[in-house]
Short mmCIF file of C-alpha atoms in Angstrom, two decimals:
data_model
loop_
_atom_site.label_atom_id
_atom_site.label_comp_id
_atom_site.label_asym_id
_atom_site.label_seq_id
_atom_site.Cartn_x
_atom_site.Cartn_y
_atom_site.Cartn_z
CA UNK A 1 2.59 -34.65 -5.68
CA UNK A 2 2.33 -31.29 -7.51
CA UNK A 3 -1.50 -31.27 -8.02
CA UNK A 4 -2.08 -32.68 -4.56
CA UNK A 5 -0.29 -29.64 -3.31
CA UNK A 6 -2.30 -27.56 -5.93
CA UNK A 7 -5.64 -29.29 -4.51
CA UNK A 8 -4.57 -28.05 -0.94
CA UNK A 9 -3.42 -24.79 -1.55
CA UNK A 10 -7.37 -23.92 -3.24
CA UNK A 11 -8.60 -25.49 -0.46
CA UNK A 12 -6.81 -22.42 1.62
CA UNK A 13 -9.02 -20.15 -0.43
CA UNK A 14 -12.34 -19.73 1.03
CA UNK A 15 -15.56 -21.49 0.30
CA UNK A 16 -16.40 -18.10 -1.81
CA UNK A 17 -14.04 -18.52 -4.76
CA UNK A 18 -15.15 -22.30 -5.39
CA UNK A 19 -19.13 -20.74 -5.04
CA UNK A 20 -17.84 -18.63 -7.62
CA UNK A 21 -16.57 -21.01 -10.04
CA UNK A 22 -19.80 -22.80 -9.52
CA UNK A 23 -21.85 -19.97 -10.51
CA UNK A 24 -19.87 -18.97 -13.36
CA UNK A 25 -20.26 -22.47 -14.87
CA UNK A 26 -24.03 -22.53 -14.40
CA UNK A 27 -24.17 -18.86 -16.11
CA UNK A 28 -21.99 -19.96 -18.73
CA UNK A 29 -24.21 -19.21 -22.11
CA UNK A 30 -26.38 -16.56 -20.44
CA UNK A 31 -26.04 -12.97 -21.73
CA UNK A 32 -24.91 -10.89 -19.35
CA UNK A 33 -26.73 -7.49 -18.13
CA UNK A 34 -24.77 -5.44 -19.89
CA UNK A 35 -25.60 -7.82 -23.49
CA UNK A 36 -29.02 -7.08 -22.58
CA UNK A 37 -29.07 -3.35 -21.50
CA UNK A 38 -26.82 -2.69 -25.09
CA UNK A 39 -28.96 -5.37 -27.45
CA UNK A 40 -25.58 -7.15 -27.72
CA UNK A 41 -23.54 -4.28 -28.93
CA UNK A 42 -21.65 -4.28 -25.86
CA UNK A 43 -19.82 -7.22 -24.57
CA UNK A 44 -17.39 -8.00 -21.58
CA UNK A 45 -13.94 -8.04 -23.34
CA UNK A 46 -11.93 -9.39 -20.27
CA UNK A 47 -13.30 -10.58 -16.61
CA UNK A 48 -10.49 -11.76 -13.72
CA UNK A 49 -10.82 -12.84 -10.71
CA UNK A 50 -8.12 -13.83 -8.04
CA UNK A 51 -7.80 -14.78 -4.50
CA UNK A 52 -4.41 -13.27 -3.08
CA UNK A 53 -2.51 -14.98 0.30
CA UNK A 54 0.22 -14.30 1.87
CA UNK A 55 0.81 -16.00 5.14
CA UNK A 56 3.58 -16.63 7.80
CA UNK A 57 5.01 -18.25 10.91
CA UNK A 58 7.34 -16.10 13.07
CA UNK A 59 9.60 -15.83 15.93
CA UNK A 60 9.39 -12.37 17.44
CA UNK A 61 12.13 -10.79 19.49
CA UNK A 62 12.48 -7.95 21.70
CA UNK A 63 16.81 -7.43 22.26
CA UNK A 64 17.76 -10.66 22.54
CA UNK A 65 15.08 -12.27 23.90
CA UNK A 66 11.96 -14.03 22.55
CA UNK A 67 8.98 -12.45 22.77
CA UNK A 68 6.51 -14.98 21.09
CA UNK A 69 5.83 -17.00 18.31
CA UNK A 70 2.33 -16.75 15.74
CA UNK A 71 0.90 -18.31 12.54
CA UNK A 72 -0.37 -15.28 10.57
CA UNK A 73 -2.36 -14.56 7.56
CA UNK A 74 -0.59 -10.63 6.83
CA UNK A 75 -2.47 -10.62 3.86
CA UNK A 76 -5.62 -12.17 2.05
CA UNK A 77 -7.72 -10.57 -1.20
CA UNK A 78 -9.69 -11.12 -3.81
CA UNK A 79 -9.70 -9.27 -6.63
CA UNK A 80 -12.25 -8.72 -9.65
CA UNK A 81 -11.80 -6.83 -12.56
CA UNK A 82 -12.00 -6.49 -16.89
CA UNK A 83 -13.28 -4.56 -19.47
CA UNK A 84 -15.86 -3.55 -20.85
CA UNK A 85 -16.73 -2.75 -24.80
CA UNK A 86 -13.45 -0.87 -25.58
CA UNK A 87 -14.18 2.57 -23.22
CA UNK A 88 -15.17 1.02 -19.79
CA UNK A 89 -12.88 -1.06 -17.20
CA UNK A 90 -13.43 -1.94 -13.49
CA UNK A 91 -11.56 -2.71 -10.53
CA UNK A 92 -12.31 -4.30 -7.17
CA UNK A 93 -10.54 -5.78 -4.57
CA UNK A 94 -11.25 -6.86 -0.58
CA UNK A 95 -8.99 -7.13 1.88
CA UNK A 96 -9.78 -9.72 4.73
CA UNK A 97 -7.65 -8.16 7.16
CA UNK A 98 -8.73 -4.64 7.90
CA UNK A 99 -11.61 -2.89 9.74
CA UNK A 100 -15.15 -3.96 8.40
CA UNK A 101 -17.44 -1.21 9.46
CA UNK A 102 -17.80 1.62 6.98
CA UNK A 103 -16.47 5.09 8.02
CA UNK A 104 -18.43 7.79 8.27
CA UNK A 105 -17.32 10.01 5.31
CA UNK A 106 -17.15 7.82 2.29
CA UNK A 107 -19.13 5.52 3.62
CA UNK A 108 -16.98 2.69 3.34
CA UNK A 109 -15.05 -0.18 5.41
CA UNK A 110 -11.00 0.16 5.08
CA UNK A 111 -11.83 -3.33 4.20
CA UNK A 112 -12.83 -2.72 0.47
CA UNK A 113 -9.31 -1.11 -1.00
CA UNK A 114 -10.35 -0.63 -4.64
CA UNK A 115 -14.02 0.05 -6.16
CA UNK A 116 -13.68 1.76 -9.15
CA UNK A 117 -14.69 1.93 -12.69
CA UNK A 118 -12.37 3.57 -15.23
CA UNK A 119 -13.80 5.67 -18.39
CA UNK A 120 -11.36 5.60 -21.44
CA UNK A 121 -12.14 8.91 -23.38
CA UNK A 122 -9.43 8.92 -25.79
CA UNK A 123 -6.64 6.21 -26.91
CA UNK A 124 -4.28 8.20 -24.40
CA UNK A 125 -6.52 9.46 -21.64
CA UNK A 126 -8.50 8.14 -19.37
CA UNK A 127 -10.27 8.90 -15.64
CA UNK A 128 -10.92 6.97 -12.44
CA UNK A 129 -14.22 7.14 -10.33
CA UNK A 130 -14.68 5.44 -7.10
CA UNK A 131 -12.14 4.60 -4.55
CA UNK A 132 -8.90 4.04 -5.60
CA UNK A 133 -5.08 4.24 -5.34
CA UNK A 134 -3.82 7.05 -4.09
CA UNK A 135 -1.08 8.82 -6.28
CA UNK A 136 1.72 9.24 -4.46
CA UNK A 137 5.45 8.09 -6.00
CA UNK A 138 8.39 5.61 -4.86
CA UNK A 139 8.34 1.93 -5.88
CA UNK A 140 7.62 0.23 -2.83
CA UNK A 141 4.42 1.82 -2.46
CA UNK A 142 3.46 1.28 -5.96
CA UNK A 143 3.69 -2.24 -6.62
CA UNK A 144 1.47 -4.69 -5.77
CA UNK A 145 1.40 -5.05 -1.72
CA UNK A 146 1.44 -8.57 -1.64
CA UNK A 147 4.96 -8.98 -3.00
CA UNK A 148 6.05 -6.65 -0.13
CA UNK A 149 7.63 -8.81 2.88
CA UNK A 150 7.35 -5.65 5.25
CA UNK A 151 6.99 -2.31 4.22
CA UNK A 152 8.90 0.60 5.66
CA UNK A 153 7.39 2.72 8.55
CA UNK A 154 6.23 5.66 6.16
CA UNK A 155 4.27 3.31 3.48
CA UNK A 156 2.60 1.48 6.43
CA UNK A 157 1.41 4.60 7.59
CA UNK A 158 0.35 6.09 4.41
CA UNK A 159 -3.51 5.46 3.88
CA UNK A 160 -3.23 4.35 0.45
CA UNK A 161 -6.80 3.90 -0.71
CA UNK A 162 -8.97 6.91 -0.98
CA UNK A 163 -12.63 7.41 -2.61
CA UNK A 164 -12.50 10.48 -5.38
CA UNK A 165 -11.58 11.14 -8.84
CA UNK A 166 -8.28 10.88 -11.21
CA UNK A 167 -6.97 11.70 -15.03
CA UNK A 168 -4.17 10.15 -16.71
CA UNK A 169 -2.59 11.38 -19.60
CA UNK A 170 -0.26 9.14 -21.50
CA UNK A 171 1.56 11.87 -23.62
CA UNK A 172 3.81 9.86 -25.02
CA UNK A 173 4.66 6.02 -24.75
CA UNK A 174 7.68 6.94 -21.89
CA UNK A 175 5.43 9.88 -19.85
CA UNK A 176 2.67 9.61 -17.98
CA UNK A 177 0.95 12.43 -16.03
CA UNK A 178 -1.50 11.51 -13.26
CA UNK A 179 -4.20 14.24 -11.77
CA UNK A 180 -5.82 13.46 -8.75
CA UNK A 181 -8.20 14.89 -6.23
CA UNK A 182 -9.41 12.76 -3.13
CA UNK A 183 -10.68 11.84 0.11
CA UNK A 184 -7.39 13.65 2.49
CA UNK A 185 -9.42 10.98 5.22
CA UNK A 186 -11.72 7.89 5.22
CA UNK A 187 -13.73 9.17 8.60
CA UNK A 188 -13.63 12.07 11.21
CA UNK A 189 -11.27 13.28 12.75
CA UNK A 190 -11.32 11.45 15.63
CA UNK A 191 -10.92 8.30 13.71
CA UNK A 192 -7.92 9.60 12.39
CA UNK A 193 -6.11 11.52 15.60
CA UNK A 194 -7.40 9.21 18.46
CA UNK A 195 -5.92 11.40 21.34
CA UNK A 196 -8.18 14.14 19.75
CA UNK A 197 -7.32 17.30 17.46
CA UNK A 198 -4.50 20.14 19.32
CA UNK A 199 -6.97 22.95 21.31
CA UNK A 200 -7.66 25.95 18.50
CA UNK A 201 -8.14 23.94 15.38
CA UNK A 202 -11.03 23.32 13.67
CA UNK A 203 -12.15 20.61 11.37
CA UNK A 204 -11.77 20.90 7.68
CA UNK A 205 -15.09 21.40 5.37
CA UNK A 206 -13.24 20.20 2.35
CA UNK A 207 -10.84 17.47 3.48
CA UNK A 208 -9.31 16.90 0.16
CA UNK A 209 -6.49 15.84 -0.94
CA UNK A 210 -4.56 17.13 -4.59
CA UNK A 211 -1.85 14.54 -6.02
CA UNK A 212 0.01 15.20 -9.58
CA UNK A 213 2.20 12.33 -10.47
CA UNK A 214 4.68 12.07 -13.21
CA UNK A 215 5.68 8.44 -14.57
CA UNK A 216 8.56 8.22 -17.27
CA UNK A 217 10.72 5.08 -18.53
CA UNK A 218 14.51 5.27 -19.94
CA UNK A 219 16.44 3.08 -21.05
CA UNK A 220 14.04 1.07 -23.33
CA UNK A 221 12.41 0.68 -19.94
CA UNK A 222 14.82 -0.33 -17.83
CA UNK A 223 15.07 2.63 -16.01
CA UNK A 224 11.17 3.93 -14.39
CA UNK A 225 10.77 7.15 -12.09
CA UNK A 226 7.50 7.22 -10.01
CA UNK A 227 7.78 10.78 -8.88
CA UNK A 228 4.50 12.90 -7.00
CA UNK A 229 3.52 15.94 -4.85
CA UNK A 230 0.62 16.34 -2.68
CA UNK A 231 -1.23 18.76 -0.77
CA UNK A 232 -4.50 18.03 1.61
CA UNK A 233 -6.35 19.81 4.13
CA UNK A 234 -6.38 18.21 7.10
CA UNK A 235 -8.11 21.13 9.42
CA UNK A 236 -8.96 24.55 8.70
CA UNK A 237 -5.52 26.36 8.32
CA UNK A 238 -3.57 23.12 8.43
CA UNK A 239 -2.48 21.16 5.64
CA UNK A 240 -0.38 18.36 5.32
CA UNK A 241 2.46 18.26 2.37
CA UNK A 242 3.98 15.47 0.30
CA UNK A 243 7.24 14.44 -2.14
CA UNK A 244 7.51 11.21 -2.88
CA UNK A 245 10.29 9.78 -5.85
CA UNK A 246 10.61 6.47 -6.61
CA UNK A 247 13.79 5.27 -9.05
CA UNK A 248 13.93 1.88 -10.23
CA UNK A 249 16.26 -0.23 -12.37
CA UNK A 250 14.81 -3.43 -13.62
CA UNK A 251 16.68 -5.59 -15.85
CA UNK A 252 17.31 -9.61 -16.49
CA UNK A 253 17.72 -11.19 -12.80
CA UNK A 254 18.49 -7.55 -11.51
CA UNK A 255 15.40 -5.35 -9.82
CA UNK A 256 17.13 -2.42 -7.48
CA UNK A 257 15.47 0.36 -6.38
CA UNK A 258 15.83 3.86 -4.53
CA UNK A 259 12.77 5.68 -3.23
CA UNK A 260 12.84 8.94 -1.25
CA UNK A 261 9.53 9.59 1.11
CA UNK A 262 9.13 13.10 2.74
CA UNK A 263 6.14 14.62 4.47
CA UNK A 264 5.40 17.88 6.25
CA UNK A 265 2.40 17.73 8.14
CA UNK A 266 0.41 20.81 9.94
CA UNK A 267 -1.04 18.07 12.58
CA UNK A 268 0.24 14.86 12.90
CA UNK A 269 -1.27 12.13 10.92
CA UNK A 270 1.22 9.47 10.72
CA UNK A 271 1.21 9.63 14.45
CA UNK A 272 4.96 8.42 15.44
CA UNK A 273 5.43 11.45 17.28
CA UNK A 274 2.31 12.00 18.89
CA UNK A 275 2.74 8.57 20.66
CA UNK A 276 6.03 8.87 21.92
CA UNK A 277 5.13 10.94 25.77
CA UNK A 278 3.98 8.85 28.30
CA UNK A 279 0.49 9.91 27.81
CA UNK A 280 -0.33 10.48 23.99
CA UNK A 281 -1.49 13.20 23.05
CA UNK A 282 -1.73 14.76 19.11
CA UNK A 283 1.50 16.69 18.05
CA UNK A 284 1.45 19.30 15.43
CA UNK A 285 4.21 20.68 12.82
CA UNK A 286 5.95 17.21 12.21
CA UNK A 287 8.47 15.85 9.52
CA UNK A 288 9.05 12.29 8.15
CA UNK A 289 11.42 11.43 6.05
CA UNK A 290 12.07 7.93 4.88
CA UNK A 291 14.79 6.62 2.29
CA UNK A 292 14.36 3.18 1.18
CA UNK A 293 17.46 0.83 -0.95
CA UNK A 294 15.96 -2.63 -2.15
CA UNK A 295 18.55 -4.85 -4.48
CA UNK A 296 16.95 -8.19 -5.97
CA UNK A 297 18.94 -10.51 -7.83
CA UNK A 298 17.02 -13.73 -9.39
CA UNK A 299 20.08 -16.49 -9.29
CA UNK A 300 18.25 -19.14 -10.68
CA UNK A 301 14.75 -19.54 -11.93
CA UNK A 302 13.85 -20.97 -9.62
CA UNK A 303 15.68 -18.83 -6.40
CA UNK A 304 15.45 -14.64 -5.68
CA UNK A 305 17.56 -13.15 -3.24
CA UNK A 306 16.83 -9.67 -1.92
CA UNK A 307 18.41 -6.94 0.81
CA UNK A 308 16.36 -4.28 1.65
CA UNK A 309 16.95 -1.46 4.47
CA UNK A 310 15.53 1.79 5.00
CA UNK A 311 16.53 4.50 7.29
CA UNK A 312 14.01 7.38 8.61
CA UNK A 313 13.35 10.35 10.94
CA UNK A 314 10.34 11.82 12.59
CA UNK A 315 11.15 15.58 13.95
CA UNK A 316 9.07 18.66 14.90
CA UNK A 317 9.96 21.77 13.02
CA UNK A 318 8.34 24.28 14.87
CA UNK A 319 7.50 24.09 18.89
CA UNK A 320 4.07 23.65 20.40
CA UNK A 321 2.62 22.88 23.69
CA UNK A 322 5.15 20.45 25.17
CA UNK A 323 6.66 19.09 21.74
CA UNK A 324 9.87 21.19 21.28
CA UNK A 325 11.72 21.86 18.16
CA UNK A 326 14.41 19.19 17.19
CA UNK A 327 14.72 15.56 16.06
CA UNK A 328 12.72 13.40 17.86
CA UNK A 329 13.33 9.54 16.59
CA UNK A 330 15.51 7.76 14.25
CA UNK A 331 15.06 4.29 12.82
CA UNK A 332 16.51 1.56 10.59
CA UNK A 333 14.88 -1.33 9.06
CA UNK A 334 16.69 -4.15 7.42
CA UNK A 335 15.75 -7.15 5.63
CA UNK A 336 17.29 -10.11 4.13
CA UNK A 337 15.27 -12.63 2.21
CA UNK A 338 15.26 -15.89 0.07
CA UNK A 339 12.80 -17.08 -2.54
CA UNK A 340 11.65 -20.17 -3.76
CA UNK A 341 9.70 -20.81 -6.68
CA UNK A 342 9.13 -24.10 -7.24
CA UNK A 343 6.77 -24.25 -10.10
CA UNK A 344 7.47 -21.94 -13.06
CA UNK A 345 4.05 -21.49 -14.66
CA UNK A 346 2.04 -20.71 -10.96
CA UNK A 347 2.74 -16.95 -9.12
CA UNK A 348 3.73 -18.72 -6.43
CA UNK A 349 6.80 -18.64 -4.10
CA UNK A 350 8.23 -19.87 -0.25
CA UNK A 351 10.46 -17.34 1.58
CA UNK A 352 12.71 -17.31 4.11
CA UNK A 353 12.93 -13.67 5.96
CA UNK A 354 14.73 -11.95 9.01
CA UNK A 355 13.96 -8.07 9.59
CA UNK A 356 15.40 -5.95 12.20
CA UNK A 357 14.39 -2.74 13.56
CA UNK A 358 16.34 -0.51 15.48
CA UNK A 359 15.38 2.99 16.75
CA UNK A 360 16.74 5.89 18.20
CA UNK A 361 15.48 8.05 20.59
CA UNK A 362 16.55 11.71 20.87
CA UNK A 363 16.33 13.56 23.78
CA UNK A 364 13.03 15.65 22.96
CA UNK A 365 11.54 11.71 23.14
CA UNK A 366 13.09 10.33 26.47
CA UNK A 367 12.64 13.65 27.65
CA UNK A 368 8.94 12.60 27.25
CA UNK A 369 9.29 9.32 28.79
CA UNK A 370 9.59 7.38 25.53
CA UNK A 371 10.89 4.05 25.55
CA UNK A 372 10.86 1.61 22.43
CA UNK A 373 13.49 -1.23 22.24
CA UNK A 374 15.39 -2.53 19.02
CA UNK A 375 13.13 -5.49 17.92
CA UNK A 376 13.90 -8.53 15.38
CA UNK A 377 11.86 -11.30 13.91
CA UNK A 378 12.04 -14.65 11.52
CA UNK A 379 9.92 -15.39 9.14
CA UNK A 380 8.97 -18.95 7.17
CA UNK A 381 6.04 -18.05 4.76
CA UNK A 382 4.05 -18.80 1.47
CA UNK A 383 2.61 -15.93 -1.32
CA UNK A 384 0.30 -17.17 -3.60
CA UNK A 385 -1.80 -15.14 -6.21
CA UNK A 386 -4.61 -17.95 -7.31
CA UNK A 387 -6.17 -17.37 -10.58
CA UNK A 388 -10.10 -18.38 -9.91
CA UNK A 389 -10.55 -17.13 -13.55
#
């Protein structure tokens, strides 16, 4: 039974990992190009490859009522990446569920999340090239996205893959410091602000974006802080501002963790606000603010529970055109979940999940004509990472 399962699960990966496997096997004895380039010297220390799924059937609701029902794929990757001789890794990874055409300014589809090669200079620093993770703090934006049911509102917003440059300095085996400068935006700016840029701004000629994050342990690593600030241009004269803090406590059957999200943004990139009149059109001098509680508890080996609710705000802290000063929208997100794991030596797991929404709209929004109703949904799905090799 198990490795008919098994055989049907690979089956769900794509006729590209098993072309894969074929290749590798038919390789298998050749030097690669690096052996050749290096006369040997230099050899592939460590190659991975996996395919990543996470898919779902739900049962949407609007109030009370049902809205509709879907089989979904939320997420689908593959992954590649190793080392090579002791100073060089690499990382890549493709999603299957974003936009495929590249964007104009790095010249690359929202599709391809990580391309990057890291150069190890010393035993305790090292820098990134290519695109990669953006720095910013808080655990649920950190970890790996596939073992996020739903993410809050602020981390869904949050472009999280940018194309530029990083150094990481492990001072000591409990500190970390992260420097970071990239891509504030993948395309133009009407890519990014659809309803068009507010009348008297100007596009940016540097559209970076400058992260510093600090990672620490305590404890004997129980304890972990993710914290980060981060400035970036987004037009000339308006910049967008960042503090993110993630605080996690992970020990035995007990993960739990607190992250505070806050941005300050000169024109509004997340967007929340700028869509709430009855015609859109691009706000400027917004605040979001999200606060996120997560409590895991593995019961059994073989069962995880978790609760997980966040509560956030989207305001305007300074008037313009018809967007007035004040609090504009409240929310809260909750989820309740349980895990299966039925084999112990595969990352795989079936879950059970309901997550509500519910929102609040101040009267700067319905002044606007906003209208957004509570929503819920119920989820039966499957996560599997599948180790090709």
């Amino acid at each position: 039974m198990k490795k008919h399962f098994l055989l049907f699960l690979l089956c769900l990966a794509t006729n590209a990992s098993l072309t894969a496997q074929e290749t590798l096997r038919e390789n298998n004895g050749e030097p690669t190009l690096v052996e050749r380039l290096s006369n040997g010297e230099i050899k592939i220390n460590s190659a991975e490859m996996n395919f990543q799924l996470f898919t779902s059937a739900n049962a949407e609701f609007v109030g009370n009522e049902l809205d509709g029902m879907n089989f979904k794929l939320n997420r689908v990757r593959l992954e590649i990446k190793g080392d090579v001789g002791k100073w060089l890794g690499y990382h890549y990874r493709q999603s299957f569920n974003k936009y495929s055409d590249p964007y104009s300014l790095d010249n690359l589809s929202s599709s391809l999340e990580l391309a990057y090669v890291n150069l190890k200079a010393r035993h305790n620093l090292n820098f990134t090239i290519g695109k990669q993770f953006v720095n910013f703090g808080g655990y649920e934006y950190y970890v790996n996205s596939i073992r996020v049911r739903e993410f809050s509102e602020f981390n869904n917003l949050l472009t999280a893959y940018q194309a530029g440059i990083s150094g990481n300095w492990q001072v000591n085996p409990d500190h970390e410091l992260c420097f970071q400068i990239v891509n504030n935006r993948n395309g133009n700016d009407e890519d990014i602000y659809p309803t068009g840029l507010p009348e008297g701004t100007a596009k940016a000629k540097i559209p970076f974006m400058y992260t510093v994050n600090w990672n620490s342990y305590y404890l004997d690593k129980a304890l972990q802080l993710r914290y980060a600030t981060a400035v970036g241009q987004q037009t000339r004269k308006r910049y967008s501002y960042y503090f993110t803090c993630g605080n996690t406590y992970e020990k035995g059957p007990l993960l739990t963790y607190l992250d505070v999200m806050y941005t300050r943004q000169g024109i509004d990139q997340h967007g929340v606000v700028s869509r709430l009149p009855g015609t859109p059109h691009t706000a400027m001098n917004t605040e979001y603010l999200s606060i996120i509680g997560d409590v895991d508890y593995r019961v059994h080996p073989q069962w995880n529970v978790y609760v997980k609710g966040a509560y956030e705000t989207a305001r305007v802290y300074k008037s313009n055109g018809d967007f007035r000063k004040g609090m504009y929208r409240r929310s809260w997100n909750a989820q309740s979940s349980v895990e299966f794991f039925p084999f112990k030596q595969l990352d795989l797991f079936v879950f059970v999940l309901y997550t509500y929404r519910g929102v609040i709209l101040e009267k700067a929004a319905t002044r606007m004509g906003a209208i957004e109703p509570d929503t819920h949904r119920i989820s039966l799905g499957l996560v599997y990472s599948i180790p090709v090799f």
